[in-house]
mmCIF file of C-alpha atoms and ligand atoms in Angstrom:
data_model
loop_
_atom_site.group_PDB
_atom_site.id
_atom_site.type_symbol
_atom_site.label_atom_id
_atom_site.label_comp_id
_atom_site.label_asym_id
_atom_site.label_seq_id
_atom_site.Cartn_x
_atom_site.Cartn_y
_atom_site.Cartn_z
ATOM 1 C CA UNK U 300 -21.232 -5.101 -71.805
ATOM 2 C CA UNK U 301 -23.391 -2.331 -73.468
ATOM 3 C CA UNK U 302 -27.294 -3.324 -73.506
ATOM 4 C CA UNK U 303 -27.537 -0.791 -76.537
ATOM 5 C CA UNK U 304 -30.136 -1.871 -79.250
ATOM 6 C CA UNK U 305 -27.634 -2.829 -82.347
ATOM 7 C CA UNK U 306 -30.375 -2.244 -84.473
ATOM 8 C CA UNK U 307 -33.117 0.432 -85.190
ATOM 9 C CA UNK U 308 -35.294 0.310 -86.794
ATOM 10 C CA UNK U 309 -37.597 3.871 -87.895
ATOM 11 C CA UNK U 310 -40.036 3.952 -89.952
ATOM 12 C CA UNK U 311 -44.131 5.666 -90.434
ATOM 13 C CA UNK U 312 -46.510 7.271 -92.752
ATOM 14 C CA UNK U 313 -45.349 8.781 -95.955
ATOM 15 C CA UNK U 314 -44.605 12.741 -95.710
ATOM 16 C CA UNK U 315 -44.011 12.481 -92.132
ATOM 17 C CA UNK U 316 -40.679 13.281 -91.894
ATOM 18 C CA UNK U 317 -38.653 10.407 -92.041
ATOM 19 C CA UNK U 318 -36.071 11.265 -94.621
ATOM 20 C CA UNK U 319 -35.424 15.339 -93.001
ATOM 21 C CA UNK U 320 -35.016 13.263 -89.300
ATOM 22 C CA UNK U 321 -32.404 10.462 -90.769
ATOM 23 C CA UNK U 322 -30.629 13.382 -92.769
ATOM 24 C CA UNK U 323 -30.618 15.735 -89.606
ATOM 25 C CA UNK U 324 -29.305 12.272 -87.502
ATOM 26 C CA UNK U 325 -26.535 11.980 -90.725
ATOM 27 C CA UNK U 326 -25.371 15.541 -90.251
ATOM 28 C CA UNK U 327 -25.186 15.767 -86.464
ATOM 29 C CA UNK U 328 -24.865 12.761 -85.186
ATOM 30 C CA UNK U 329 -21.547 10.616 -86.936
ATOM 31 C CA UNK U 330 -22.129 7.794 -83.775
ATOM 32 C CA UNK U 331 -25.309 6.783 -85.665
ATOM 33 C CA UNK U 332 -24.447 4.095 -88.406
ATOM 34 C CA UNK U 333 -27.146 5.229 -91.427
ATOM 35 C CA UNK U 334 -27.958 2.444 -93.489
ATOM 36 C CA UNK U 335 -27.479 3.530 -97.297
ATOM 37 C CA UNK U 336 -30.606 2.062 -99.618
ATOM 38 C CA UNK U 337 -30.680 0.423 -102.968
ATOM 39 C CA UNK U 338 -33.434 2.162 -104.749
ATOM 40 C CA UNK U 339 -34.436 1.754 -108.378
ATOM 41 C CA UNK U 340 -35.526 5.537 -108.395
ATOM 42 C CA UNK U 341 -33.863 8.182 -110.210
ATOM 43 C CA UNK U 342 -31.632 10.567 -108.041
ATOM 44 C CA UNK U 343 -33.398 13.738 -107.511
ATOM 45 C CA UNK U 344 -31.372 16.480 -107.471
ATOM 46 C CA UNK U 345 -28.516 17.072 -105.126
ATOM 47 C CA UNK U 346 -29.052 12.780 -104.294
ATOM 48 C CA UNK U 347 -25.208 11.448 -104.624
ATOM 49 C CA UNK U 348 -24.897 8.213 -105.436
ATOM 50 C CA UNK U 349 -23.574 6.055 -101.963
ATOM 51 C CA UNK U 350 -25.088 8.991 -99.784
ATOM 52 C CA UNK U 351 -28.582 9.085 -100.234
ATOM 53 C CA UNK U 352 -29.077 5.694 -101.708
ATOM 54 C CA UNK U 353 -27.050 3.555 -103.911
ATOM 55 C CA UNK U 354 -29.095 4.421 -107.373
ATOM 56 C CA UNK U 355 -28.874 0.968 -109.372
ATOM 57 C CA UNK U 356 -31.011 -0.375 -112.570
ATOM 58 C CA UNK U 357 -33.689 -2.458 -112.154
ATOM 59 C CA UNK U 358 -31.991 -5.544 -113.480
ATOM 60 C CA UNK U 359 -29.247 -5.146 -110.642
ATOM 61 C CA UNK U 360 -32.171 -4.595 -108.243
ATOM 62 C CA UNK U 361 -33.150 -8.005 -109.454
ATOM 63 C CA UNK U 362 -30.075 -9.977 -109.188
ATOM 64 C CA UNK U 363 -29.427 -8.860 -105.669
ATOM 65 C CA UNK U 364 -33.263 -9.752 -104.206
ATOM 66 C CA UNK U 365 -31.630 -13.378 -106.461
ATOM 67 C CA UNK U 366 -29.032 -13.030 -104.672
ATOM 68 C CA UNK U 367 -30.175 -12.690 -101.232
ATOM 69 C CA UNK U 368 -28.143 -9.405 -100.860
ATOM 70 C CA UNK U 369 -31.647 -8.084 -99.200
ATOM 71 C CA UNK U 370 -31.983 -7.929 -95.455
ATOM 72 C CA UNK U 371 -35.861 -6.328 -96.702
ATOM 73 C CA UNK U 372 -37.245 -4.851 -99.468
ATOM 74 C CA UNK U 373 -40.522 -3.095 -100.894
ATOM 75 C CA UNK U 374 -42.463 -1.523 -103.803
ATOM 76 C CA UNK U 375 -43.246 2.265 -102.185
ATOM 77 C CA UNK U 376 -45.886 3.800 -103.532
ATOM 78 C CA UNK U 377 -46.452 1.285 -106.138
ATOM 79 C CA UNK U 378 -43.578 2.801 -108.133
ATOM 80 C CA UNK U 379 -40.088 1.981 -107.174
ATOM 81 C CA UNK U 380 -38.191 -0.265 -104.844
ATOM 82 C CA UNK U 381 -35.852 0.358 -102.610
ATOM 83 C CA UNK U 382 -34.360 -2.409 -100.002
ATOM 84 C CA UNK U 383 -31.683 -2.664 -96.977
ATOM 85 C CA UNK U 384 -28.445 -3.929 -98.189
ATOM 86 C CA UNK U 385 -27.626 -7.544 -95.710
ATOM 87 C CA UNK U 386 -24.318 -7.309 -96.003
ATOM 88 C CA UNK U 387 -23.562 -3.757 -94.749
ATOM 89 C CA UNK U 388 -25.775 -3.937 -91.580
ATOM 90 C CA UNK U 389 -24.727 -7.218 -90.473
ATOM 91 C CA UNK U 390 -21.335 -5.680 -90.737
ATOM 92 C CA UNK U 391 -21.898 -2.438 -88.774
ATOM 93 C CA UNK U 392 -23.543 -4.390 -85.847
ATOM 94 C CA UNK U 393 -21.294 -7.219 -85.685
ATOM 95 C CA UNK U 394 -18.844 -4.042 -85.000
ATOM 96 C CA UNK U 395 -20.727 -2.963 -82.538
ATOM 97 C CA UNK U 396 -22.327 0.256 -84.226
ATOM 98 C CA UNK U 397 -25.727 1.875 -83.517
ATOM 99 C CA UNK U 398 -27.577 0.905 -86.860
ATOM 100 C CA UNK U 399 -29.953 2.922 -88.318
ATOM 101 C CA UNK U 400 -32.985 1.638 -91.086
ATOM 102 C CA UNK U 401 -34.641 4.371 -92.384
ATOM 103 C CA UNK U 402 -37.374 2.499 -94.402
ATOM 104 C CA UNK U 403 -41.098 2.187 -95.087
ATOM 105 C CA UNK U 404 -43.659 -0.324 -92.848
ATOM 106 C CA UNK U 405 -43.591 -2.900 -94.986
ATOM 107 C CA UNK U 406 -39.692 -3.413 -95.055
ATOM 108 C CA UNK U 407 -39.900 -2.842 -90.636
ATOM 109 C CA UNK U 408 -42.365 -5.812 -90.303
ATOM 110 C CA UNK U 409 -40.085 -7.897 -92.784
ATOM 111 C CA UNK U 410 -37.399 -6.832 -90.334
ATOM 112 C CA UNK U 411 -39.520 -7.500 -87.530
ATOM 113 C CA UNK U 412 -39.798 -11.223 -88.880
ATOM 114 C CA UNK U 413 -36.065 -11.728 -89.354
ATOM 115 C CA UNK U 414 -34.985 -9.538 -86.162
ATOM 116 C CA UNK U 415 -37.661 -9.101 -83.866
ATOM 117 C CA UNK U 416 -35.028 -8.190 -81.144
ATOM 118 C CA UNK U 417 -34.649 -5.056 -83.083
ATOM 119 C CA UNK U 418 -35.532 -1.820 -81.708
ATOM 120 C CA UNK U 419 -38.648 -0.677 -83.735
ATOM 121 C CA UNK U 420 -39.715 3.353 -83.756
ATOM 122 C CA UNK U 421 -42.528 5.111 -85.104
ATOM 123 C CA UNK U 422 -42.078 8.557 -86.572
ATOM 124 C CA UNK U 423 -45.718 9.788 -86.197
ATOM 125 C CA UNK U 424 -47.106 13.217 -87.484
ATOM 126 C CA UNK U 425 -48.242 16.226 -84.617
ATOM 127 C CA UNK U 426 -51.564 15.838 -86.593
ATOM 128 C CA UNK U 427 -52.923 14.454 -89.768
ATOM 129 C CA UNK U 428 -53.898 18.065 -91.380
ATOM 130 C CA UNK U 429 -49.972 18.529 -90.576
ATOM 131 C CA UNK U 430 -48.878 15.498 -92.306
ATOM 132 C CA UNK U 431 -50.933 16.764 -95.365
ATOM 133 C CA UNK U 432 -49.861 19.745 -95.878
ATOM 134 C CA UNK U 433 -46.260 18.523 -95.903
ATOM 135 C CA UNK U 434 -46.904 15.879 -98.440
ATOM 136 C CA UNK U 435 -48.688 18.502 -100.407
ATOM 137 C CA UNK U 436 -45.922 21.085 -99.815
ATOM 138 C CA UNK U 437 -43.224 19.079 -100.770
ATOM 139 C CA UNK U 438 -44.036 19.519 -104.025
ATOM 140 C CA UNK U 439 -42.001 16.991 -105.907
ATOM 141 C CA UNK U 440 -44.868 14.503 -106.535
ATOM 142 C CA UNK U 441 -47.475 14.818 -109.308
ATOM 143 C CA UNK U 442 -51.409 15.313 -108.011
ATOM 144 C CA UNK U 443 -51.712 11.757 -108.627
ATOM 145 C CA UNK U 444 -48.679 10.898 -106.704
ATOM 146 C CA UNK U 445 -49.626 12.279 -103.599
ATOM 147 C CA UNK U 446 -52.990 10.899 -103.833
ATOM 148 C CA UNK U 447 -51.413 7.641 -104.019
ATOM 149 C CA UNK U 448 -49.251 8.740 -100.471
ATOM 150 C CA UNK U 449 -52.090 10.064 -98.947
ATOM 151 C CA UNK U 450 -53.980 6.438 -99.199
ATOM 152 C CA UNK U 451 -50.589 4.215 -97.843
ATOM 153 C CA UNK U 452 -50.378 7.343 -95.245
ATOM 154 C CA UNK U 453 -53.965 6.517 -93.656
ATOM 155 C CA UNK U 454 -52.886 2.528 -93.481
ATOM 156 C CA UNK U 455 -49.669 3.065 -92.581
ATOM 157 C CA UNK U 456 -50.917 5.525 -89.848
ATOM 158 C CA UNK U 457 -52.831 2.450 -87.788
ATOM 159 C CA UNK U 458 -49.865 0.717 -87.539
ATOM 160 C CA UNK U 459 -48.535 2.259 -85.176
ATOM 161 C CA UNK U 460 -49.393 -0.243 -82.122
ATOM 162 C CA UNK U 461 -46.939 -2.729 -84.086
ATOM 163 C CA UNK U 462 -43.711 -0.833 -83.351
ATOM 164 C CA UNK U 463 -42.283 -0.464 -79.519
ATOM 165 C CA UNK U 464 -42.171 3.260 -79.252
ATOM 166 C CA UNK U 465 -43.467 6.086 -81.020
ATOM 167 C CA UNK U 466 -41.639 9.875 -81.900
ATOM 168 C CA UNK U 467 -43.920 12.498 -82.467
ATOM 169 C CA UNK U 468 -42.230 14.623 -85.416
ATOM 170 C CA UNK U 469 -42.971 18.145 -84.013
ATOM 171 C CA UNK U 470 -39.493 19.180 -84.174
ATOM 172 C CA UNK U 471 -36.796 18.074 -86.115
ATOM 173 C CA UNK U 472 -34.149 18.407 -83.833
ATOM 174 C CA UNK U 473 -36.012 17.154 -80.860
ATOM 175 C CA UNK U 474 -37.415 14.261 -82.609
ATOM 176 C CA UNK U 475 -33.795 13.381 -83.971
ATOM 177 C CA UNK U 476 -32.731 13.869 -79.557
ATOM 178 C CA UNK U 477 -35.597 11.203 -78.754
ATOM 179 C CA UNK U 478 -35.135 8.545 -80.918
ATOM 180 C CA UNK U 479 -30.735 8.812 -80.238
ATOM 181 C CA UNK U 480 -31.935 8.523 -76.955
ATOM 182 C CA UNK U 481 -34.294 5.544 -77.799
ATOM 183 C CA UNK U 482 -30.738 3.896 -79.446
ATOM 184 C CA UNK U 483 -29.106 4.335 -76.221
ATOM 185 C CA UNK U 484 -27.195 7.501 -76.964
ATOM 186 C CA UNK U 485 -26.274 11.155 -75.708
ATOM 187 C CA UNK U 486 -27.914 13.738 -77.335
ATOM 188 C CA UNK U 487 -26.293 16.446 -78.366
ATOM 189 C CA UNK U 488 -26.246 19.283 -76.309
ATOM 190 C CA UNK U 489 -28.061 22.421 -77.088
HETATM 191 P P1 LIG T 746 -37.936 8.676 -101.134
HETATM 192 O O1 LIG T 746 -38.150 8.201 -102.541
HETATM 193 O O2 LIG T 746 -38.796 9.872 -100.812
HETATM 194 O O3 LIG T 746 -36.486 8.895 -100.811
HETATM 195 O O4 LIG T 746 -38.398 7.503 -100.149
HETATM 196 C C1 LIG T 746 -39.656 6.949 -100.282
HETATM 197 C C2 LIG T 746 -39.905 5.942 -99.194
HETATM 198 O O5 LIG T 746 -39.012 4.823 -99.312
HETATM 199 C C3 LIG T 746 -39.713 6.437 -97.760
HETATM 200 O O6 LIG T 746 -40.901 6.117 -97.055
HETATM 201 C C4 LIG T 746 -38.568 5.641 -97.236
HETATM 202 O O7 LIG T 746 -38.743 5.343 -95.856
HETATM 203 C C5 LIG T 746 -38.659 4.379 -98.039
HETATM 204 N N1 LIG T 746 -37.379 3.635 -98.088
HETATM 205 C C6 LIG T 746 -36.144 4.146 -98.272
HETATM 206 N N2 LIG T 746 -35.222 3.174 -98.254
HETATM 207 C C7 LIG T 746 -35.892 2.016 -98.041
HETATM 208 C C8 LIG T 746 -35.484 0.648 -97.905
HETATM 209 O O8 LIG T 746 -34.307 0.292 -97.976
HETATM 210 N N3 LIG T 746 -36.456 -0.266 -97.706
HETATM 211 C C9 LIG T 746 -37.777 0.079 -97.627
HETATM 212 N N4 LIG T 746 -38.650 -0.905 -97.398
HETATM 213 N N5 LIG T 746 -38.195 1.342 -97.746
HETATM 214 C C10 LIG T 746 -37.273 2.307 -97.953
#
């Protein structure tokens, strides 16, 4: 019998890093099971469809929260929502897979309500002037937009006691080593 966590969950302040350490974990590490979002936001460009998210209108947004197709799902930012499709998960862990939720702190603690067995990480930023200047250099958000992050970033960042281990996003790569580590996996060698 394996005693590795089934599920993981990762999640922390906006513009910390989240999304380039899940797509670094997609592209290097195939032993990882990524869970694909539902999000009601447009695609940006070079999203596909069933990759980055599953991109679906807000009415079918609707019918699966009806539906209870939702293992968690949130409002980010006060704009869109995105949520955890149930049905995938629970099928990638009942197969025995190392499952992956990339999502924001209030879809972990809904997690943490349903599965508090889960394995729950916290990306955190080397510093907070870091963590601003990434949000600001991303540069896909309007001024008003990253205002808005900047406010869930400070609330998000005192949350961190609530989560059983925390990554410090320094690296990419070695942050992506740490938490496949945390999941009970090899790291890749360098
Ligand atoms: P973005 O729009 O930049 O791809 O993602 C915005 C935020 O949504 C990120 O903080 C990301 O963690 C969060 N997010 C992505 N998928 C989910 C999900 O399924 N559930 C929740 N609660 N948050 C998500």
């Amino acid at each position: 019998m394996s005693d590795k966590p089934r599920l993981t969950v990762l999640a922390g302040p906006t513009a910390v890093g989240k999304g380039t350490v899940s797509t670094f974990i997609r592209d290097h590490y195939p032993q990882v099971w990524l869970s694909v979002s539902a999000t009601t936001r447009a695609p940006r460009p070079g999203e596909v469809d069933g990759v980055h998210y599953y991109f679906v209108a807000a009415e079918e947004f609707d019918r699966m929260v009806a539906d209870g197709d939702m293992l968690e799902w949130a409002v980010v930012h006060g704009r869109n929502r995105y949520g955890t499709i149930r049905r995938t998960v629970e099928q990638a862990m009942a197969e025995g897979k190392s499952v992956l939720l990339e999502i924001d702190l209030q879809g972990a603690r809904q997690v943490k309500d349903s599965m508090p067995e889960a394995n729950f990480v916290f990306l955190a930023p080397p510093s907070w002037d870091e963590m601003v200047r990434r949000l600001v250099g991303r540069g896909t958000e309007t001024p008003e937009e990253q205002q808005q992050r900047l406010e869930t970033a400070k609330l998000e960042l005192a949350a961190e006691s609530e989560f059983n281990h925390t990554v410090v996003n320094d690296d990419v790569r070695r942050a992506a080593e740490e938490l496949v580590s945390l999941m009970g996996l090899v790291p890749n060698p360098r």
